[in-house]
mmCIF file of C-alpha atoms and ligand atoms in Angstrom:
data_model
loop_
_atom_site.group_PDB
_atom_site.id
_atom_site.type_symbol
_atom_site.label_atom_id
_atom_site.label_comp_id
_atom_site.label_asym_id
_atom_site.label_seq_id
_atom_site.Cartn_x
_atom_site.Cartn_y
_atom_site.Cartn_z
ATOM 1 C CA MET M 30 181.721 175.416 232.609
ATOM 2 C CA VAL M 31 179.145 173.985 235.522
ATOM 3 C CA VAL M 32 176.869 171.093 234.181
ATOM 4 C CA LEU M 33 173.791 170.844 236.331
ATOM 5 C CA LYS M 34 172.362 167.122 237.117
ATOM 6 C CA SER M 35 168.993 165.794 236.604
ATOM 7 C CA LYS M 36 166.958 164.250 239.432
ATOM 8 C CA GLU M 37 167.813 160.936 237.846
ATOM 9 C CA GLU M 38 171.384 161.868 237.635
ATOM 10 C CA ILE M 39 171.842 162.662 241.167
ATOM 11 C CA ARG M 40 169.636 159.456 242.414
ATOM 12 C CA GLN M 41 172.233 157.407 240.669
ATOM 13 C CA MET M 42 175.224 159.364 242.278
ATOM 14 C CA ARG M 43 173.458 158.750 245.718
ATOM 15 C CA GLU M 44 173.404 155.117 244.966
ATOM 16 C CA ALA M 45 177.111 155.446 244.716
ATOM 17 C CA GLY M 46 177.670 157.440 247.519
ATOM 18 C CA GLN M 47 175.532 154.963 249.804
ATOM 19 C CA LEU M 48 177.935 152.203 248.750
ATOM 20 C CA LEU M 49 180.791 154.691 249.680
ATOM 21 C CA ALA M 50 179.436 155.327 253.149
ATOM 22 C CA VAL M 51 178.911 151.595 253.813
ATOM 23 C CA CYS M 52 182.545 151.058 252.507
ATOM 24 C CA HIS M 53 184.016 153.672 255.235
ATOM 25 C CA LYS M 54 181.991 151.979 257.909
ATOM 26 C CA GLU M 55 183.759 148.812 256.831
ATOM 27 C CA ILE M 56 187.115 150.667 256.910
ATOM 28 C CA GLU M 57 186.084 151.916 260.354
ATOM 29 C CA LYS M 58 185.901 148.477 261.914
ATOM 30 C CA ILE M 59 189.170 147.027 260.303
ATOM 31 C CA ILE M 60 191.094 149.948 261.156
ATOM 32 C CA GLU M 61 193.780 149.294 264.170
ATOM 33 C CA PRO M 62 197.409 149.481 264.725
ATOM 34 C CA GLY M 63 199.252 146.949 262.284
ATOM 35 C CA ILE M 64 197.152 147.283 259.283
ATOM 36 C CA THR M 65 198.850 149.178 256.431
ATOM 37 C CA THR M 66 197.114 151.632 254.029
ATOM 38 C CA LEU M 67 197.962 149.004 251.179
ATOM 39 C CA ASP M 68 195.765 146.548 253.133
ATOM 40 C CA ILE M 69 193.280 149.130 253.289
ATOM 41 C CA ASP M 70 193.318 149.802 249.628
ATOM 42 C CA SER M 71 193.040 146.328 249.012
ATOM 43 C CA PHE M 72 189.786 145.922 250.769
ATOM 44 C CA VAL M 73 188.337 149.202 249.328
ATOM 45 C CA GLU M 74 188.841 147.669 245.596
ATOM 46 C CA ASP M 75 187.585 144.442 246.236
ATOM 47 C CA PHE M 76 184.483 145.445 248.459
ATOM 48 C CA LEU M 77 183.888 147.866 245.301
ATOM 49 C CA LYS M 78 184.245 144.888 242.925
ATOM 50 C CA ARG M 79 181.770 142.825 245.039
ATOM 51 C CA HIS M 80 179.512 145.586 244.998
ATOM 52 C CA GLY M 81 179.425 146.075 240.991
ATOM 53 C CA ALA M 82 181.435 149.542 241.372
ATOM 54 C CA THR M 83 184.971 150.532 240.622
ATOM 55 C CA PRO M 84 187.576 152.729 242.328
ATOM 56 C CA GLU M 85 187.401 155.935 240.020
ATOM 57 C CA GLN M 86 190.891 156.991 241.196
ATOM 58 C CA LYS M 87 192.401 154.363 239.853
ATOM 59 C CA GLY M 88 194.395 155.298 236.741
ATOM 60 C CA TYR M 89 193.061 159.057 237.080
ATOM 61 C CA LYS M 90 195.726 161.185 235.688
ATOM 62 C CA GLY M 91 198.023 158.058 236.089
ATOM 63 C CA TYR M 92 197.356 157.950 239.870
ATOM 64 C CA LYS M 93 197.690 154.124 240.754
ATOM 65 C CA TYR M 94 195.531 153.283 243.879
ATOM 66 C CA ALA M 95 192.111 153.022 244.477
ATOM 67 C CA THR M 96 192.152 155.075 247.589
ATOM 68 C CA CYS M 97 194.365 157.977 249.071
ATOM 69 C CA ALA M 98 195.757 157.424 252.531
ATOM 70 C CA SER M 99 197.109 160.509 254.108
ATOM 71 C CA VAL M 100 198.841 159.869 257.458
ATOM 72 C CA ASN M 101 199.217 162.633 260.511
ATOM 73 C CA ASP M 102 200.981 165.298 258.761
ATOM 74 C CA GLU M 103 200.366 164.392 255.041
ATOM 75 C CA ILE M 104 197.403 166.571 253.932
ATOM 76 C CA CYS M 105 195.913 164.571 250.876
ATOM 77 C CA HIS M 106 197.025 162.499 247.833
ATOM 78 C CA GLY M 107 199.074 160.195 250.546
ATOM 79 C CA PHE M 108 199.792 156.799 248.551
ATOM 80 C CA PRO M 109 198.890 153.439 250.164
ATOM 81 C CA ARG M 110 202.130 151.861 251.459
ATOM 82 C CA LYS M 111 203.332 148.708 253.390
ATOM 83 C CA THR M 112 204.431 150.590 256.569
ATOM 84 C CA PRO M 113 201.773 149.452 259.535
ATOM 85 C CA LEU M 114 199.611 152.121 261.179
ATOM 86 C CA GLU M 115 200.783 152.901 264.717
ATOM 87 C CA ASN M 116 198.572 153.679 267.562
ATOM 88 C CA GLY M 117 197.967 157.411 267.736
ATOM 89 C CA ASP M 118 198.112 158.118 264.000
ATOM 90 C CA ILE M 119 195.398 159.521 262.124
ATOM 91 C CA VAL M 120 194.830 158.480 258.804
ATOM 92 C CA THR M 121 192.617 160.008 255.996
ATOM 93 C CA ILE M 122 191.001 157.454 253.471
ATOM 94 C CA ASP M 123 189.630 159.462 250.392
ATOM 95 C CA MET M 124 188.049 157.722 247.276
ATOM 96 C CA VAL M 125 185.936 157.819 244.628
ATOM 97 C CA VAL M 126 183.454 155.185 243.533
ATOM 98 C CA ASN M 127 182.149 154.634 240.168
ATOM 99 C CA LEU M 128 178.768 152.994 240.087
ATOM 100 C CA GLY M 129 177.318 152.404 236.614
ATOM 101 C CA GLY M 130 179.299 155.618 235.456
ATOM 102 C CA ALA M 131 177.936 157.819 238.365
ATOM 103 C CA LEU M 132 180.443 159.347 240.886
ATOM 104 C CA ALA M 133 180.476 160.066 244.457
ATOM 105 C CA ASP M 134 183.470 161.242 246.225
ATOM 106 C CA SER M 135 183.923 160.953 250.070
ATOM 107 C CA ALA M 136 186.955 161.282 252.241
ATOM 108 C CA TRP M 137 186.933 160.224 256.150
ATOM 109 C CA SER M 138 189.940 160.729 258.996
ATOM 110 C CA TYR M 139 190.405 157.712 261.369
ATOM 111 C CA ALA M 140 192.061 157.514 264.917
ATOM 112 C CA VAL M 141 194.460 154.270 264.838
ATOM 113 C CA GLY M 142 194.101 152.777 268.400
ATOM 114 C CA LYS M 143 194.359 155.476 271.050
ATOM 115 C CA ILE M 144 195.162 158.858 270.001
ATOM 116 C CA SER M 145 195.995 162.104 271.927
ATOM 117 C CA ASP M 146 193.261 164.499 273.107
ATOM 118 C CA THR M 147 194.857 167.144 270.731
ATOM 119 C CA ALA M 148 194.368 164.981 267.573
ATOM 120 C CA LYS M 149 191.096 163.964 268.922
ATOM 121 C CA ARG M 150 190.250 168.242 268.793
ATOM 122 C CA LEU M 151 191.412 168.426 265.517
ATOM 123 C CA LEU M 152 189.157 165.778 264.142
ATOM 124 C CA GLU M 153 186.025 166.804 265.834
ATOM 125 C CA VAL M 154 186.517 170.479 264.635
ATOM 126 C CA THR M 155 187.419 169.395 261.037
ATOM 127 C CA HIS M 156 184.188 167.246 260.874
ATOM 128 C CA GLY M 157 182.224 170.151 262.560
ATOM 129 C CA ALA M 158 183.991 172.171 259.682
ATOM 130 C CA LEU M 159 182.387 169.988 256.729
ATOM 131 C CA TYR M 160 179.067 170.425 258.182
ATOM 132 C CA LYS M 161 179.158 174.059 258.500
ATOM 133 C CA GLY M 162 180.117 174.283 254.965
ATOM 134 C CA ILE M 163 177.330 171.961 254.116
ATOM 135 C CA GLU M 164 174.806 174.140 255.988
ATOM 136 C CA ARG M 165 175.407 176.743 253.311
ATOM 137 C CA ALA M 166 174.893 174.641 250.639
ATOM 138 C CA ILE M 167 171.581 176.084 249.472
ATOM 139 C CA ILE M 168 169.998 177.424 246.191
ATOM 140 C CA GLY M 169 170.762 181.199 246.048
ATOM 141 C CA ASN M 170 173.673 181.410 248.338
ATOM 142 C CA ARG M 171 176.786 181.924 246.710
ATOM 143 C CA ILE M 172 180.568 179.761 246.936
ATOM 144 C CA GLY M 173 182.265 182.232 249.017
ATOM 145 C CA ASP M 174 179.287 181.492 251.442
ATOM 146 C CA ILE M 175 180.335 178.014 251.997
ATOM 147 C CA GLY M 176 184.245 178.840 252.622
ATOM 148 C CA HIS M 177 183.574 182.057 254.719
ATOM 149 C CA SER M 178 181.426 179.614 257.148
ATOM 150 C CA ILE M 179 184.162 176.952 257.501
ATOM 151 C CA GLN M 180 187.004 179.432 257.724
ATOM 152 C CA THR M 181 185.295 181.315 260.365
ATOM 153 C CA TYR M 182 184.807 178.224 262.455
ATOM 154 C CA VAL M 183 188.166 176.581 262.092
ATOM 155 C CA GLU M 184 190.041 179.745 262.715
ATOM 156 C CA THR M 185 187.609 180.493 265.742
ATOM 157 C CA GLN M 186 189.063 177.120 267.047
ATOM 158 C CA GLY M 187 192.297 177.958 266.295
ATOM 159 C CA TYR M 188 193.316 175.775 263.016
ATOM 160 C CA SER M 189 193.958 176.848 260.005
ATOM 161 C CA VAL M 190 192.422 175.878 256.405
ATOM 162 C CA VAL M 191 194.556 174.645 253.691
ATOM 163 C CA ARG M 192 194.614 176.978 250.665
ATOM 164 C CA ASP M 193 196.098 174.516 247.782
ATOM 165 C CA PHE M 194 193.268 172.218 247.402
ATOM 166 C CA THR M 195 189.605 172.691 247.153
ATOM 167 C CA GLY M 196 186.169 170.695 246.696
ATOM 168 C CA HIS M 197 184.839 170.619 243.202
ATOM 169 C CA GLY M 198 181.689 169.739 240.620
ATOM 170 C CA ILE M 199 181.705 166.492 240.282
ATOM 171 C CA GLY M 200 180.403 163.547 237.488
ATOM 172 C CA PRO M 201 180.599 162.236 235.007
ATOM 173 C CA SER M 202 184.279 163.031 235.799
ATOM 174 C CA ILE M 203 186.162 163.316 239.362
ATOM 175 C CA HIS M 204 186.906 167.091 239.002
ATOM 176 C CA GLU M 205 184.350 169.485 237.195
ATOM 177 C CA ASP M 206 183.726 173.043 237.695
ATOM 178 C CA PRO M 207 183.224 174.996 240.064
ATOM 179 C CA GLN M 208 186.042 174.976 242.221
ATOM 180 C CA ILE M 209 184.768 174.968 246.413
ATOM 181 C CA PRO M 210 187.747 176.909 248.328
ATOM 182 C CA HIS M 211 187.134 175.984 252.260
ATOM 183 C CA PHE M 212 187.916 180.152 252.816
ATOM 184 C CA GLY M 213 186.786 183.066 251.485
ATOM 185 C CA ASN M 214 184.436 185.786 251.421
ATOM 186 C CA PRO M 215 180.462 185.705 252.048
ATOM 187 C CA GLY M 216 178.251 186.840 249.252
ATOM 188 C CA ARG M 217 180.844 186.346 246.623
ATOM 189 C CA GLY M 218 181.247 183.743 243.835
ATOM 190 C CA LEU M 219 179.451 181.829 241.609
ATOM 191 C CA ARG M 220 175.648 181.425 242.894
ATOM 192 C CA LEU M 221 174.257 177.829 243.815
ATOM 193 C CA GLN M 222 171.570 176.320 241.538
ATOM 194 C CA GLU M 223 169.474 173.548 241.967
ATOM 195 C CA GLY M 224 170.852 170.475 240.146
ATOM 196 C CA MET M 225 174.842 171.234 241.198
ATOM 197 C CA GLY M 226 176.557 168.102 242.563
ATOM 198 C CA ILE M 227 179.831 169.590 244.248
ATOM 199 C CA THR M 228 181.998 167.934 247.241
ATOM 200 C CA ILE M 229 182.812 169.954 250.402
ATOM 201 C CA GLU M 230 185.963 168.487 251.640
ATOM 202 C CA PRO M 231 187.922 170.782 254.200
ATOM 203 C CA MET M 232 191.574 169.817 254.810
ATOM 204 C CA ILE M 233 192.357 171.483 258.252
ATOM 205 C CA ASN M 234 196.005 171.514 259.542
ATOM 206 C CA GLU M 235 196.814 172.063 263.453
ATOM 207 C CA GLY M 236 199.688 174.719 262.232
ATOM 208 C CA THR M 237 199.951 176.842 259.399
ATOM 209 C CA TRP M 238 197.982 176.202 256.509
ATOM 210 C CA HIS M 239 200.997 176.055 253.921
ATOM 211 C CA SER M 240 201.854 172.863 252.225
ATOM 212 C CA ARG M 241 204.339 171.367 250.309
ATOM 213 C CA VAL M 242 203.859 168.338 247.580
ATOM 214 C CA ASP M 243 206.194 165.305 248.299
ATOM 215 C CA PRO M 244 208.853 164.298 245.211
ATOM 216 C CA ASN M 245 206.329 161.803 244.255
ATOM 217 C CA GLY M 246 204.457 164.783 242.578
ATOM 218 C CA TRP M 247 201.204 164.000 244.438
ATOM 219 C CA THR M 248 201.551 163.817 248.109
ATOM 220 C CA ALA M 249 200.711 167.209 250.176
ATOM 221 C CA ARG M 250 201.861 167.760 253.662
ATOM 222 C CA THR M 251 202.284 170.351 255.962
ATOM 223 C CA VAL M 252 205.313 172.496 255.783
ATOM 224 C CA ASP M 253 205.571 172.430 259.862
ATOM 225 C CA GLY M 254 205.151 168.788 260.224
ATOM 226 C CA LYS M 255 201.820 169.040 262.508
ATOM 227 C CA LEU M 256 198.560 167.337 261.902
ATOM 228 C CA SER M 257 196.076 167.631 259.246
ATOM 229 C CA ALA M 258 192.478 166.034 259.181
ATOM 230 C CA GLN M 259 189.942 165.962 256.448
ATOM 231 C CA TYR M 260 186.393 165.019 256.309
ATOM 232 C CA GLU M 261 184.510 165.048 252.326
ATOM 233 C CA HIS M 262 180.998 164.530 251.354
ATOM 234 C CA THR M 263 179.415 164.582 247.880
ATOM 235 C CA VAL M 264 176.430 166.984 248.220
ATOM 236 C CA ALA M 265 173.797 167.909 245.572
ATOM 237 C CA ILE M 266 172.107 171.184 245.505
ATOM 238 C CA THR M 267 168.312 170.597 245.556
ATOM 239 C CA ALA M 268 165.196 172.447 246.278
ATOM 240 C CA ASP M 269 165.071 170.911 249.604
ATOM 241 C CA GLY M 270 168.404 171.860 250.943
ATOM 242 C CA PRO M 271 171.583 170.296 250.859
ATOM 243 C CA LEU M 272 171.392 166.491 249.914
ATOM 244 C CA ILE M 273 174.346 164.649 251.279
ATOM 245 C CA LEU M 274 174.998 161.885 248.670
ATOM 246 C CA THR M 275 177.944 159.974 250.586
ATOM 247 C CA ARG M 276 175.719 159.040 253.883
ATOM 248 C CA ALA M 277 174.481 155.895 254.250
HETATM 249 N N1 MF3 O 302 189.134 162.257 245.892
HETATM 250 C C1 MF3 O 302 190.134 163.413 245.579
HETATM 251 C C2 MF3 O 302 189.527 164.364 245.613
HETATM 252 O O1 MF3 O 302 188.919 164.753 246.906
HETATM 253 C C3 MF3 O 302 190.553 163.058 244.207
HETATM 254 C C4 MF3 O 302 192.133 162.815 244.204
HETATM 255 S S1 MF3 O 302 192.680 162.759 242.928
HETATM 256 C C5 MF3 O 302 193.622 161.363 242.888
HETATM 257 O O2 MF3 O 302 189.387 165.337 244.833
HETATM 258 F F1 MF3 O 302 193.971 161.256 241.400
HETATM 259 F F2 MF3 O 302 194.452 161.102 243.883
HETATM 260 F F3 MF3 O 302 192.665 160.398 242.835
HETATM 261 CO CO1 CO O 303 187.054 165.592 246.050
#
């Protein structure tokens, strides 16, 4: 069931989203070779507490951390750990912020130190893919229009779109209807309506889209060991077009 949000609810989600965006900007400043993803996780938890917010992922379905931190071939739901990040790594930090009950969800891929030109291009295309999707998040379009636009762009660039994880409706709980696949057919699926709050979060692989989940039951990684990147925004469908809630 799709629950539409009032203007006031969207305003509150936007406040949560703006705090999240500032948090990502702070992460960008501290990411460098030698820092651990557990350090980043503590930083995020502390940052949110200082700003009167909480990390919604912690405790969600038994998940133990404030963030997901997915390095190199990890697609999503990587556990923060004590291993230092190395020069040349890419890492996606994903988090959901709860500010007074309103939620916002955003993931960002970061370069650690100096990365290869091929990794750089993957980040650029993945970031571009997010915006290809957002552009289509317009009243009257269908969910398939978002996925189709992302998939066409990504495959033209020689990369693949992860199938096993999708965007989703959001707020008051993390995952609500509808699912938002990052692949699909134009003109298919549910029609987008004013007041929908959704995430668009393409996970894009250098090689095949196939993933497998680690024995920890959470962490998905590429089956071929090649890189995966992700950018995610929470977006409201409004009469004025897509409103990106997780931008500062
Ligand atoms: N932020 C993730 C998403 O985009 C949520 C991960 S679920 C968690 O859907 F339990 F890992 F937090
Ligand atoms: Co999400």
